Amino acid sequence: MNGSTMSLRRLAATVTVLLTVLFAAVLLDAAPASAQQVPTATSVVSVDPTASVGATAATPGAAVGGVAAPAAPTPPTGTGPAPGTPALTLQLPTETGGVTSQPLTIVLLLTLIALAPSMLLLMTSFTRIAIVLTLTRNALSLPSTPPNAVLVGLSLFLTLFIMGPVLKQANQQALQPYLKGEITQEQAFQEGIEPFREFMLSQVRESDLELFMSLSSDQRPANASEVPTTVLVPAYVISELRAAFLLGFVIFIPFLVIDIVVSSTLMSMGMVMLPPVAISLPFKLLLFVVVDGWQLTVGTLVASFRT
């Protein structure tokens, strides 16, 4: 048994050696002829010592003594835009008549984008519109219909519709002159905030202004135009919240009556285990559609702003 094992091992070793030699021979036969070492003949170049320097100077790419000289390197082509291609730059005018640097302009734009939601919520009609639409959805007993995206989108477009004259005035008085370099940044801010102040003063209640003026340490202004913006904005916000809750209460009344009638009917019939919402919801939707509720709600909202 041991002899048979040794014979098999020797046979395997012999086969392995033969396969290795065969593989090496195949590789040598397949090697390219260019890889083999070929002796090259050297050229003898004779130089005439009496020749002038200008005559012996070789030009790039010209043959010298039968040997071609290396060509001059080609300069790399530029990767910039082709001539005539329009370029986009972000630069704003400064007080001295120049323009701001590119990084500073980007920082200013990002800051404006970050503050835009707060300005939209606090200094426009968005607060009242969004709250009233949300209360209308809750009055219908539909917590997710219409979805939030629809209500927010409708609130944004209604805000643009109501604030259109204000935005147009701010663009004409502040933004366009500032972009043309006609006014400074401080003047642009004062001219741009003035239309929003006029809008907020037309909507705010005097009692709310009195509250924040008494809470602040500033001197009492002689008229409404001298009220600081830091006092006007919070007074306007709480006035908007009050107006939105009043409109929501008016919208809730008819749907509340339907809930009371349905609950009383179910209790009188002994259907205590049946939830009243399941019965009152179709009647609420029917009433809202018959009276064209969305038109009444949106029309009342737009008319509530005394612009």
Phi, psi and omega in degrees: 000319178292325179293320178295321179295319179295321179297319179294322179294317179297319179297319179295321179294319179297317179297320179298317179296318180297317179296323179295316179296319180296318180296321179294322179294320179296319179296320179293322179290328183274354181295140181291150181295333180291339181282343180284151182282120181243124180291137181252145181274138180269138180265140180262121181255123179262132182244129178275116182291343180274354182287149180284163181295320181296330180284329182274349180289125182268138175276154180300132178085354180274154181276133178239113178062032179086355180248127182287129178283150180294142180285155179293141181294142179276127180296143181293144178280146181288153179259006181286176180292150179294152179301137180093353180283129181291140179244144181261123178232148179243105181219141180241148179288151179250180182293328183276002180096352178275200179231155179282162178286162182298312179298321180295322178295320179295320178297318179295319179293319178295322177295319178296320178294323180290327181272347182300317178300320179294319177297322180294319183285325191258335187245008180232189180273007185296323184300308182296318183295314183296319181292317181295318179295323178293318178294326176297318177295320179292326178295330177280359183061036177239090185292339183231012180225119357293153181294165182300323181299322180291316180295318179294318178297317177296321178296321179295315182289325175294324177296316177297324179293316182286319184272009182304308179299323180294314180296322178295318179295318178295324179292318182287324186271333187238307189291308183296314176298327179290318179295331178276355180079018182277335180228163180273178180293318179296318178294323178295321178295316180295317179290328182282328181279341185296315177300323178291324177296318178297321178295315181293323178294331178284345182250337186284151176272148180293326180295325178290322176295320178298322181298309184285332175291325177288331179281335180274163180263007181283159177289151181291126182288155180286327179215178185291331181291342180266004179291129179297148179295327179293340175267324184291319185296308179296326177296320178294323182295313181290331174293321178294322178296318179297315180296322180293320179292325177295315177296322178295323178296318179296322180290327182290332190302307182296324179287329176293322177298318178298317178299319181293317180295316180294319179296317179295320180295317180293321178292322179292332178272357179081010180269069184286327183282347181277123181292131181295333182297323181295332180268324185281337183300313178300322179292324177296314179297320180296315178297318182295324180284321183296317181274003182057064188297321182293323178293319179294318182294310182293320178297320177294322179297312182295321181287341182287346180267116181273082182269000000 
